[in-house]
Tab-separated table of C-alpha atoms and ligand atoms in Angstrom:
chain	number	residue	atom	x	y	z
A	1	UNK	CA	25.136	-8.348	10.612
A	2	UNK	CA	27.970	-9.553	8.246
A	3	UNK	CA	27.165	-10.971	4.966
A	4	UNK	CA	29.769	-13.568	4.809
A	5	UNK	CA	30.674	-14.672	1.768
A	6	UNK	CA	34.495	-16.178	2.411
A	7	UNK	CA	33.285	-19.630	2.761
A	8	UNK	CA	36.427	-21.576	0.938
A	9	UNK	CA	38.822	-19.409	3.412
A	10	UNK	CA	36.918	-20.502	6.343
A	11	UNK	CA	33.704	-21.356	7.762
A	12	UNK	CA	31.259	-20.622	10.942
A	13	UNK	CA	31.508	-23.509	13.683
A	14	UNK	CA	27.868	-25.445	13.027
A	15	UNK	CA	25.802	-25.417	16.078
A	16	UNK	CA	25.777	-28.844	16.262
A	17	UNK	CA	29.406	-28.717	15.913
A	18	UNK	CA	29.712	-26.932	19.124
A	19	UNK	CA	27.671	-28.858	21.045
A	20	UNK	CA	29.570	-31.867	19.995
A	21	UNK	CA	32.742	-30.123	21.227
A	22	UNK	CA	31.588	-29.143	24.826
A	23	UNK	CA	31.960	-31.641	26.584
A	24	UNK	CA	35.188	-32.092	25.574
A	25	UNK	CA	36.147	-28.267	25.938
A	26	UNK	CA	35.147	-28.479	29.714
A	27	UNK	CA	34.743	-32.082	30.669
A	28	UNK	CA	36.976	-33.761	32.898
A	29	UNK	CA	40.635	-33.464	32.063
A	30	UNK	CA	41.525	-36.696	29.618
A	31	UNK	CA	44.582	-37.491	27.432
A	32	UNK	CA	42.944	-40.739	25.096
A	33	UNK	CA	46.210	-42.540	26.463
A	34	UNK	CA	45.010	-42.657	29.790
A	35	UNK	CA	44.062	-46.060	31.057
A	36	UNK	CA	41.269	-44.000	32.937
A	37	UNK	CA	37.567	-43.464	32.109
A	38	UNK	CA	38.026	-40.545	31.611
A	39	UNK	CA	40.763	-41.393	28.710
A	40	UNK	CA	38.881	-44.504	27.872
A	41	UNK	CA	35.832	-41.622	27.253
A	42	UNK	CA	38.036	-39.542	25.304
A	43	UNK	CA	39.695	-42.773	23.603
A	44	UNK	CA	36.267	-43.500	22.345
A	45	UNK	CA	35.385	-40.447	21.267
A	46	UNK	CA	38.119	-39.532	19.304
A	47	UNK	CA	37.362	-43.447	17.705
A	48	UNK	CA	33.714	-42.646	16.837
A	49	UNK	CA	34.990	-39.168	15.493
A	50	UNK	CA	37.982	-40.967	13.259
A	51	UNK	CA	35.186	-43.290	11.584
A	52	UNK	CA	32.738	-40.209	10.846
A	53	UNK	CA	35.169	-38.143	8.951
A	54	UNK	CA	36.473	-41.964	7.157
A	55	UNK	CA	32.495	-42.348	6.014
A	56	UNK	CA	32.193	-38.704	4.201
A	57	UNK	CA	35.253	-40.092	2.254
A	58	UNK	CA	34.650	-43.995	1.755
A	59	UNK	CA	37.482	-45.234	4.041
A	60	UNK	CA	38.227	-47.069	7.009
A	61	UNK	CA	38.961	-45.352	10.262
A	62	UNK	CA	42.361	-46.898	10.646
A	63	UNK	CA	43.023	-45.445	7.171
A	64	UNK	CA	42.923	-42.273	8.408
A	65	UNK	CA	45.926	-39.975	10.534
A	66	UNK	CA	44.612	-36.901	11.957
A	67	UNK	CA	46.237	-33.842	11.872
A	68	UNK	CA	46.696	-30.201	12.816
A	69	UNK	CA	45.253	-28.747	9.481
A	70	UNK	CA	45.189	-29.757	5.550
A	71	UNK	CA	48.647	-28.380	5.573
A	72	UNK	CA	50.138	-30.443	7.334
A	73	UNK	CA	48.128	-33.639	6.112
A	74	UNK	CA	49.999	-32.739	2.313
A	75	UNK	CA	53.383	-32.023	4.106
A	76	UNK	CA	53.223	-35.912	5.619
A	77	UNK	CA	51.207	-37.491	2.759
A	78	UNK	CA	54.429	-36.056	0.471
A	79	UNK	CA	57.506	-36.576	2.722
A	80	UNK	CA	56.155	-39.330	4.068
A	81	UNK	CA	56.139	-40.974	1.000
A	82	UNK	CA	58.813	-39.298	-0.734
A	83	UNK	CA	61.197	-40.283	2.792
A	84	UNK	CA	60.584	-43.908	1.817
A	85	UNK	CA	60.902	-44.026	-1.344
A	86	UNK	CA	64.008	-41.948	-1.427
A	87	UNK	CA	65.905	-45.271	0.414
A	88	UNK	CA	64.498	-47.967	-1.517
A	89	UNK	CA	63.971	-46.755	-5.264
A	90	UNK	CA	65.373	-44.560	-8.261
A	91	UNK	CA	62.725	-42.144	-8.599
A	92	UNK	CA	63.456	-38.653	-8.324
A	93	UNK	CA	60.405	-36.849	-10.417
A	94	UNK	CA	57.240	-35.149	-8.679
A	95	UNK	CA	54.436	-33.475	-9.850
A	96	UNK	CA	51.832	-31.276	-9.005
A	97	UNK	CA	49.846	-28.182	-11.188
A	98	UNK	CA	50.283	-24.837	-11.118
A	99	UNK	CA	47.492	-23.899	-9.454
A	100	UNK	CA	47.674	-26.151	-5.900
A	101	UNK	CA	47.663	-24.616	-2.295
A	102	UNK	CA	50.007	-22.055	-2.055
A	103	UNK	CA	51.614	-24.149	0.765
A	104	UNK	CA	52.002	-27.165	-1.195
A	105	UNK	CA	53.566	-25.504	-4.300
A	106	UNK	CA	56.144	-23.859	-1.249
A	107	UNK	CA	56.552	-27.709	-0.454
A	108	UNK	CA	56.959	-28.083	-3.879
A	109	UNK	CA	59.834	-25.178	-4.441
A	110	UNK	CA	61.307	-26.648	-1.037
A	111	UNK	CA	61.941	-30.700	-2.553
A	112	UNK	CA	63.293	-29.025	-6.166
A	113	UNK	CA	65.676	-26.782	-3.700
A	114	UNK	CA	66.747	-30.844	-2.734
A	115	UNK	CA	67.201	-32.519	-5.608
A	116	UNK	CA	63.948	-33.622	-6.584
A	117	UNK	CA	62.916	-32.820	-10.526
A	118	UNK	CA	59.858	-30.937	-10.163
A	119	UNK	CA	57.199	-30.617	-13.261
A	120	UNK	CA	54.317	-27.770	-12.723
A	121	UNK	CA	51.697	-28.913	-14.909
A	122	UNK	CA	50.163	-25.466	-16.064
A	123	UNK	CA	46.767	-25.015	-16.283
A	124	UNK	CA	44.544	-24.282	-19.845
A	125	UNK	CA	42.361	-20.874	-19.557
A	126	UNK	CA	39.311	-22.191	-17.838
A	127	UNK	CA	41.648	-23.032	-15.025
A	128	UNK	CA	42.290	-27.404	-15.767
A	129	UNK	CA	45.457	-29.359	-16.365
A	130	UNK	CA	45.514	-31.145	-19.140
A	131	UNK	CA	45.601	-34.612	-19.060
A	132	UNK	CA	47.553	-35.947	-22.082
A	133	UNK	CA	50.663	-33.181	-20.872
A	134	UNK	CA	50.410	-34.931	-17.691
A	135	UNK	CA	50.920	-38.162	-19.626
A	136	UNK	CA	53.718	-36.254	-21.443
A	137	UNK	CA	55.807	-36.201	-18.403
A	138	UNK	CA	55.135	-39.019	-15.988
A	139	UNK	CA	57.518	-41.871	-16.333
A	140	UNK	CA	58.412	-44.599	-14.499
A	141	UNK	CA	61.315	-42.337	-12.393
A	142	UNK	CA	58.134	-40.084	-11.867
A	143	UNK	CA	57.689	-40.510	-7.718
A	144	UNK	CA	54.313	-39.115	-7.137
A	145	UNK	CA	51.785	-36.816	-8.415
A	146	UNK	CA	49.446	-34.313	-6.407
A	147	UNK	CA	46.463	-32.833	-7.641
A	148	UNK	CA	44.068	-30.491	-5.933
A	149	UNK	CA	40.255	-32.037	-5.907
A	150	UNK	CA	38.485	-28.620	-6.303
A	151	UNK	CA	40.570	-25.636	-6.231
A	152	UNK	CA	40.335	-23.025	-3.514
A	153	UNK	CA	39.987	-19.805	-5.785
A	154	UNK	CA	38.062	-20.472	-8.623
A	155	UNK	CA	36.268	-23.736	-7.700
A	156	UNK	CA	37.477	-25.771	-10.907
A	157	UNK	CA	36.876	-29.355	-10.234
A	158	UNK	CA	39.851	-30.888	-11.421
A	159	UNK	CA	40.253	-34.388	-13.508
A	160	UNK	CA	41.686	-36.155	-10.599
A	161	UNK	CA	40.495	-39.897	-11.531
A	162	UNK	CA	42.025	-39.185	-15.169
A	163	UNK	CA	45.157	-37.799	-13.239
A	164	UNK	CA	45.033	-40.885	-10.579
A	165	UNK	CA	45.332	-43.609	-13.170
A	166	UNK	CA	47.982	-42.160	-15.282
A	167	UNK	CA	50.149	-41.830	-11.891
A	168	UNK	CA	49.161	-45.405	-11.123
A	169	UNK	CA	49.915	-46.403	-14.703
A	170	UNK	CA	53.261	-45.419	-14.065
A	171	UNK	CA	53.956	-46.643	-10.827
A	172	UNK	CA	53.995	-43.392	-9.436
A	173	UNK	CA	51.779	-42.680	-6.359
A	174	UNK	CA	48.961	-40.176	-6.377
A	175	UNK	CA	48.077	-37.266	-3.768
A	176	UNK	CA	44.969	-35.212	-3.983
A	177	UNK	CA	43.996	-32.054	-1.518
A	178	UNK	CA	40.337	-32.437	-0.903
A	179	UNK	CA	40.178	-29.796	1.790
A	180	UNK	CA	37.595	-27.264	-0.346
A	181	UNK	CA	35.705	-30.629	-2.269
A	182	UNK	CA	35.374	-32.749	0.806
A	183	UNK	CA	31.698	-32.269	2.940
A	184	UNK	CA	30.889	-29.891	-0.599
A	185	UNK	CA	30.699	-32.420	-3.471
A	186	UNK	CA	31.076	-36.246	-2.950
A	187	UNK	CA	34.926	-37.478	-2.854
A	188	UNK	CA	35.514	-41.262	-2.660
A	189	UNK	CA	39.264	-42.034	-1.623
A	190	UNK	CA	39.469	-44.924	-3.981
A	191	UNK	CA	41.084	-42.660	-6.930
A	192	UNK	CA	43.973	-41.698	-4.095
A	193	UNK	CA	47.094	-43.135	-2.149
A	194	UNK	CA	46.674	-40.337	-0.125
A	195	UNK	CA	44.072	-37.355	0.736
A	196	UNK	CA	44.183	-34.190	2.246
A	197	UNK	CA	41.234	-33.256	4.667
A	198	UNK	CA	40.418	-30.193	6.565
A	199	UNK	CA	37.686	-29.399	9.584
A	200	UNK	CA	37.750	-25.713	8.976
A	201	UNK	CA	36.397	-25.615	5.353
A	202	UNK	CA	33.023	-27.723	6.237
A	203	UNK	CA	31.728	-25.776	9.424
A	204	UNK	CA	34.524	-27.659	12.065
A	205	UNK	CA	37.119	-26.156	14.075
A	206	UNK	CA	40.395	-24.426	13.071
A	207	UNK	CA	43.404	-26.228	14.003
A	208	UNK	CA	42.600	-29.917	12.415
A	209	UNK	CA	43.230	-31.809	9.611
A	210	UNK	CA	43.356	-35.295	8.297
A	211	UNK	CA	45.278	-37.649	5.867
A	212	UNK	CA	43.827	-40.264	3.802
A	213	UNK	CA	46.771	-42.985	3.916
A	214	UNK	CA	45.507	-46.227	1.442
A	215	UNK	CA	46.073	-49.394	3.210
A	216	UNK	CA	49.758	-50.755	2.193
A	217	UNK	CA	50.664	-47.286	1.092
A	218	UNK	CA	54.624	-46.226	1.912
A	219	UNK	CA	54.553	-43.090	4.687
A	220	UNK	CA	56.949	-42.511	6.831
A	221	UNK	CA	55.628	-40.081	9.871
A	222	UNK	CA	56.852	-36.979	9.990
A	223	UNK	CA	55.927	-36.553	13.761
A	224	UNK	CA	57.269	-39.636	15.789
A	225	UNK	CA	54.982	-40.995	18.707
A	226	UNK	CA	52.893	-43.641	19.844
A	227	UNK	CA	49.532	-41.986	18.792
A	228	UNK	CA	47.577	-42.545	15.146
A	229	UNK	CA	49.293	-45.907	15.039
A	230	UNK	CA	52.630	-44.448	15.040
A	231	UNK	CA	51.840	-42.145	12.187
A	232	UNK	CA	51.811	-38.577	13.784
A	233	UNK	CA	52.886	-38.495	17.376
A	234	UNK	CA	51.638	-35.423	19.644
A	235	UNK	CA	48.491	-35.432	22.031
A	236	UNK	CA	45.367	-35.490	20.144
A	237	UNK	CA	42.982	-32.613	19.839
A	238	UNK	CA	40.149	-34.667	20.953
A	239	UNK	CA	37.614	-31.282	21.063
A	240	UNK	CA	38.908	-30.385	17.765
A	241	UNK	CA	38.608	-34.135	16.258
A	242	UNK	CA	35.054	-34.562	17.790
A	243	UNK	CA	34.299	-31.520	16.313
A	244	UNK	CA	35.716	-32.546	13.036
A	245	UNK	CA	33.605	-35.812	13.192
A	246	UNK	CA	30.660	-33.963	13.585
A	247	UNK	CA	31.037	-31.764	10.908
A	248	UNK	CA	32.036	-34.265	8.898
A	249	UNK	CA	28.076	-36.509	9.403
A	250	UNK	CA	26.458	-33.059	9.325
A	251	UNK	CA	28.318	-32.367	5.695
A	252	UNK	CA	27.139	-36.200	5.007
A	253	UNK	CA	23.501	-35.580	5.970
A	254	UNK	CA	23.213	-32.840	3.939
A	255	UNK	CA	24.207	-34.671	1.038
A	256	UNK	CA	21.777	-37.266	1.780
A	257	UNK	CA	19.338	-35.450	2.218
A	258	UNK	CA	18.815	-34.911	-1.416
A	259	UNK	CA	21.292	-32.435	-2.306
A	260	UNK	CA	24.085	-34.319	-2.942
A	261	UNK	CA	26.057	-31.909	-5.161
A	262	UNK	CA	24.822	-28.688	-3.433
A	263	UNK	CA	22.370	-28.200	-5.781
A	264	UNK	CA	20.472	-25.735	-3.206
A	265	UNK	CA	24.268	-23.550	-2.523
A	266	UNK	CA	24.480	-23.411	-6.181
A	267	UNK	CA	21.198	-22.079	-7.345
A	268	UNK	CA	21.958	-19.525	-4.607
A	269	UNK	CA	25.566	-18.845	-6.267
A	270	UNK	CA	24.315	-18.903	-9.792
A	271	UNK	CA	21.591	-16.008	-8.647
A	272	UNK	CA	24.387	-14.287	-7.006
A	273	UNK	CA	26.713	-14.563	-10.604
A	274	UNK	CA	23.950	-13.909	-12.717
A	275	UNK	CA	22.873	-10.756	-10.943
A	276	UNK	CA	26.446	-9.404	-10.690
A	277	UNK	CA	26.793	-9.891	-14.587
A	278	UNK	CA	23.923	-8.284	-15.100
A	279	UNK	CA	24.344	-5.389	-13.006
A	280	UNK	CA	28.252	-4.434	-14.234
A	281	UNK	CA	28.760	-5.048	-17.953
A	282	UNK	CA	31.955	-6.092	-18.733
A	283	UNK	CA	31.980	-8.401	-15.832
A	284	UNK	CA	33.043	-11.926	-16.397
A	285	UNK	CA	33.597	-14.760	-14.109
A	286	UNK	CA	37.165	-16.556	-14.043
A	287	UNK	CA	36.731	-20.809	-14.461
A	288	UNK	CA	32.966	-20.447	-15.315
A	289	UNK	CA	32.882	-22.611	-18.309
A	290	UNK	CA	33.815	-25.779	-16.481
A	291	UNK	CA	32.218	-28.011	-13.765
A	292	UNK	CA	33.276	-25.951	-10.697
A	293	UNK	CA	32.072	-26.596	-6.281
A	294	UNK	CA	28.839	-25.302	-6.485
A	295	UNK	CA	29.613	-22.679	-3.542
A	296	UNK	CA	32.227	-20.862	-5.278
A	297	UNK	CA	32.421	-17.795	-7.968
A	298	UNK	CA	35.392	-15.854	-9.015
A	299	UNK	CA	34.735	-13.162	-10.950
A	300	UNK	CA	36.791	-10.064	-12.561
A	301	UNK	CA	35.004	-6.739	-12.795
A	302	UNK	CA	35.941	-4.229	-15.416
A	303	UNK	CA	34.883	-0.420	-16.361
A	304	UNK	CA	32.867	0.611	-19.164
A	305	UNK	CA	36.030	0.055	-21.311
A	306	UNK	CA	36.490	-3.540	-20.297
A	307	UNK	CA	39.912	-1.898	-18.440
A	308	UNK	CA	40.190	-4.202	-15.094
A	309	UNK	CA	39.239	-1.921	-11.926
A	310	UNK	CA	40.837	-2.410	-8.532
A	311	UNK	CA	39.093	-5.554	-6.939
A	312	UNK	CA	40.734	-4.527	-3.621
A	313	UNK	CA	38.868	-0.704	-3.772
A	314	UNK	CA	35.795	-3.038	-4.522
A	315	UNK	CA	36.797	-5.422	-1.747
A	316	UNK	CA	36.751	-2.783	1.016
A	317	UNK	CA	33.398	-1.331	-0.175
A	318	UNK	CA	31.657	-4.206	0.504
A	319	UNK	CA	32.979	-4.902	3.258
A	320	UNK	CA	31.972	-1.125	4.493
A	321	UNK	CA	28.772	-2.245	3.540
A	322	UNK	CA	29.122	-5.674	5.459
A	323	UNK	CA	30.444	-7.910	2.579
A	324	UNK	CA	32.590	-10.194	3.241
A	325	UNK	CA	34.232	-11.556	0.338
A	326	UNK	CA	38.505	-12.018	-0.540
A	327	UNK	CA	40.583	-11.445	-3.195
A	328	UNK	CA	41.685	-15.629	-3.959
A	329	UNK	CA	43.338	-16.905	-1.228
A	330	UNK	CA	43.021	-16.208	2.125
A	331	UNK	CA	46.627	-16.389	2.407
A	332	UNK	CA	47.488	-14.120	-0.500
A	333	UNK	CA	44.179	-11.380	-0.079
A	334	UNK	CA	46.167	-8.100	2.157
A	335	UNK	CA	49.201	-8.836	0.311
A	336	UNK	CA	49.997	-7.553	-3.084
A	337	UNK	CA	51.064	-10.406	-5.659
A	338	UNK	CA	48.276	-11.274	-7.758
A	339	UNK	CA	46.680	-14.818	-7.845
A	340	UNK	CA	48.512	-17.304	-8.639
A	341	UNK	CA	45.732	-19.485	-9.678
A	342	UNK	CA	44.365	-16.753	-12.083
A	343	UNK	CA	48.280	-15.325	-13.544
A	344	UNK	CA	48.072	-19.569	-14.662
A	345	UNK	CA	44.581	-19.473	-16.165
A	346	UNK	CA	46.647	-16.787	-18.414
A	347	UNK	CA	45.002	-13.472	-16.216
A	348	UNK	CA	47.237	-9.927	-16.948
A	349	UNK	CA	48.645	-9.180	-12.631
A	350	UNK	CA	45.932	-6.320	-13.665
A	351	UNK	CA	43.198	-8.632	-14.508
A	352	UNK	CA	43.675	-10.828	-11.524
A	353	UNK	CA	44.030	-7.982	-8.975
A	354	UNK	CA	40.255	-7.016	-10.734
A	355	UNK	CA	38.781	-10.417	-9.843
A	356	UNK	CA	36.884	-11.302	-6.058
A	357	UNK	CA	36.154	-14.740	-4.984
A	358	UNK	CA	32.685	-15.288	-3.854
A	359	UNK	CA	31.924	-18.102	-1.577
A	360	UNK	CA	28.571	-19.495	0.007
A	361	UNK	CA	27.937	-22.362	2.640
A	362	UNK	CA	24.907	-24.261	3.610
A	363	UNK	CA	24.371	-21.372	5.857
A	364	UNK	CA	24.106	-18.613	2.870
A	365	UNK	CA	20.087	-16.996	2.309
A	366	UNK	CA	18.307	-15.700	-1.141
A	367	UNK	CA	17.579	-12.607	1.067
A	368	UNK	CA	21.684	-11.526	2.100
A	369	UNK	CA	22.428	-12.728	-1.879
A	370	UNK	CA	19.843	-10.352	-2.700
A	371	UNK	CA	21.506	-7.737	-0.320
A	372	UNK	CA	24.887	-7.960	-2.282
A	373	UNK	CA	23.060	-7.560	-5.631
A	374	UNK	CA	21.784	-4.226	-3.928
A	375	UNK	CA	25.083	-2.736	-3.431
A	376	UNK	CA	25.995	-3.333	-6.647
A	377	UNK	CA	24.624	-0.769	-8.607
A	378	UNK	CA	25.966	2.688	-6.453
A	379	UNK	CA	29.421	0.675	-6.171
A	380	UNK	CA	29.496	-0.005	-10.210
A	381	UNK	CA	28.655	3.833	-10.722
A	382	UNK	CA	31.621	4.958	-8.037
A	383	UNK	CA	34.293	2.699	-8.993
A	384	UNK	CA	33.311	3.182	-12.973
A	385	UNK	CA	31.971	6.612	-13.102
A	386	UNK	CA	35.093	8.106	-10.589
B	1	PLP	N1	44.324	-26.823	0.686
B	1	PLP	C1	43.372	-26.073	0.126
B	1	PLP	C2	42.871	-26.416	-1.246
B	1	PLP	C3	42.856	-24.982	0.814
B	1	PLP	O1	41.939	-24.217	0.236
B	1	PLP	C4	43.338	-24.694	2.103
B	1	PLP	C5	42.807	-23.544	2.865
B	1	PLP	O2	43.062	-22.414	2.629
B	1	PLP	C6	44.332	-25.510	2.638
B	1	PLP	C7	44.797	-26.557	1.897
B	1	PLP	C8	44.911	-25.251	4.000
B	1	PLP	O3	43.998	-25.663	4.972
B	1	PLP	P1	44.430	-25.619	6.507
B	1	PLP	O4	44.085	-24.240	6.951
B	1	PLP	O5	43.578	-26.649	7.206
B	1	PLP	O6	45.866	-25.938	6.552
């Protein structure tokens, strides 16, 4: 059996997830534009799903476009707006830190390559933009800011309220990716224009996302069609939206339930960061000093020397042993840059390449934490002692 401990690059499909989806996987054939039962079923499925997710996030259904991941949902939150705004007003600034989605700094690199002037707020050591340098450079030309709710590697909630009402103070209009924070910590909508969602990252399917659009905000759809009120065409993925709806009242229940920060996923991570500093001196964990998601820890491992070892000789250990864990990003782990989230908080390339990301779901046990901590102490003597 697979410890899996590579929550914030994916999660497992919740039972009740899958039984949500069934139906809809093997029902009768229906396209929720059919004037059919069948559609009408599929119509009103899709409907109930829409106003689930728009609960875990304090919105209205009709606030909310779905999408094919979190990816896209930042792709048509920013050109949508930025595509509008371009006709009508003299803006031409953008923002967003140095330590986003590695798809929405790409975005990013993509609107400077077009004209736009593009700021990259940098980040201080613990992994946080500062607010007053944000203040430094929006303006009233300043278009829109984006800043990431919770980032993906380290966990560092970021000051997006603070970052929200200096955009707004401006005129400018603010973004914020809430695919790791959303279903993990409680994230309101009110702060944002616009907010990134994604299924994947709270025990839903791959394949769906979903944008937070505020009521009277500008957007422009990227997609043309008839469906999501004219705001993404393309045949919805009712399965994959029912799903999504489901995981998104299962992510609300367990908030409800008396955990509504994840106060049980982060005793189990603190156990799990506690025992790996105590069983490899030198260890130290990357972001720890702020408030971070409560399933995430990203830590760097050094030798006896406090010289950074290689994470990724660490990496395949465990996973020999039935670890799963990744080296940041999903997207950057098998390839050989180091972080970009870390090489901001002011990490050596060496020091980053020493660091793993650790992350636990609802789903995570003392016992398989307890496992890990086991390995530890023959993998600290072979990478240490060799
Ligand atoms: N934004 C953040 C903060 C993420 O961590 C991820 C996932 O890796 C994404 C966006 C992309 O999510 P999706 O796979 O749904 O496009």
């Amino acid at each position: 059996m697979t410890i899996y401990l590579d929550n914030n690059a994916t999660t497992a499909l919740a039972p009740e997830v899958r039984e949500a989806m069934l139906p809809h996987l093997f029902g009768p054939a229906a396209n929720p534009s059919s004037p059919h039962g069948p559609g009408m079923a599929a119509r009103l499925a899709v409907g109930e799903a829409r106003a689930q997710i728009a609960a875990l996030i304090g919105a209205k259904p009709a606030d909310l476009v779905m999408t094919g991941s979190a990816a896209e949902a930042t792709h048509a939150a920013i050109l949508g707006a930025l595509r509008t705004l371009e006709e009508t007003d003299h803006s031409s600034h953008i923002v967003a830190t140095a330590v986003e989605h590695p798809s929405t700094l790409a975005l990013f690199e993509d609107l400077r390559q077009q004209g736009w002037r593009v700021t990259i707020l940098p980040v201080n050591a613990d992994g946080l933009p500062s607010l007053s340098d944000l203040a430094a450079v929006v303006t009233e030309r300043t278009a829109l800011v984006s800043m990431m709710w919770a980032n993906n590697e380290t966990g560092v909630l970021m000051p997006v309220a603070g970052a929200s009402a200096i955009a707004h103070a401006h005129g400018a209009l603010f973004h914020t990716d809430a695919a790791q924070a959303a279903g993990r910590v409680p994230v309101d909508c009110g702060i944002a224009d616009y907010l990134t969602l994604s299924a994947h990252k709270m025990h839903g399917p791959k394949g769906v996302g979903a944008l937070y659009v505020r009521k009277g905000a500008p957007f422009r759809p990227l997609v043309h069609g008839h469906q999501e009120r004219r705001r993404r065409g393309g045949t919805e993925n009712v399965p994959g939206i029912v799903g999504f709806g489901a995981a998104a009242s299962l992510a609300a229940l367990w908030m409800d339930e008396g955990d509504p920060g994840g106060e049980l996923v982060a005793f189990l991570r603190d156990r799990l960061e506690a025992g790996i500093l105590a069983r490899w001196p030198g260890a130290q964990v990357n972001g720890g000093r702020v408030a971070r998601l409560p399933n995430t820890t990203n830590i760097r491992f050094a030798d006896g020397r406090g010289r950074p070892v290689d994470a990724e000789e660490l990496l395949t250990r465990l996973d020999r042993a039935g670890i799963a864990v990744s080296m940041g990003a999903a997207c950057s782990s098998g390839g050989n840059e180091p972080s970009h989230v870390l090489t901001a908080m002011g990490l050596s390339g060496a020091e980053a390449s020493a660091s793993l990301r650790f992350s636990l779901s609802r789903y995570s046990t003392a016992a398989e934490i307890d496992a890990v901590l086991g390995e530890l102490p023959a993998l600290h003597a072979r990478l240490v002692a060799a």
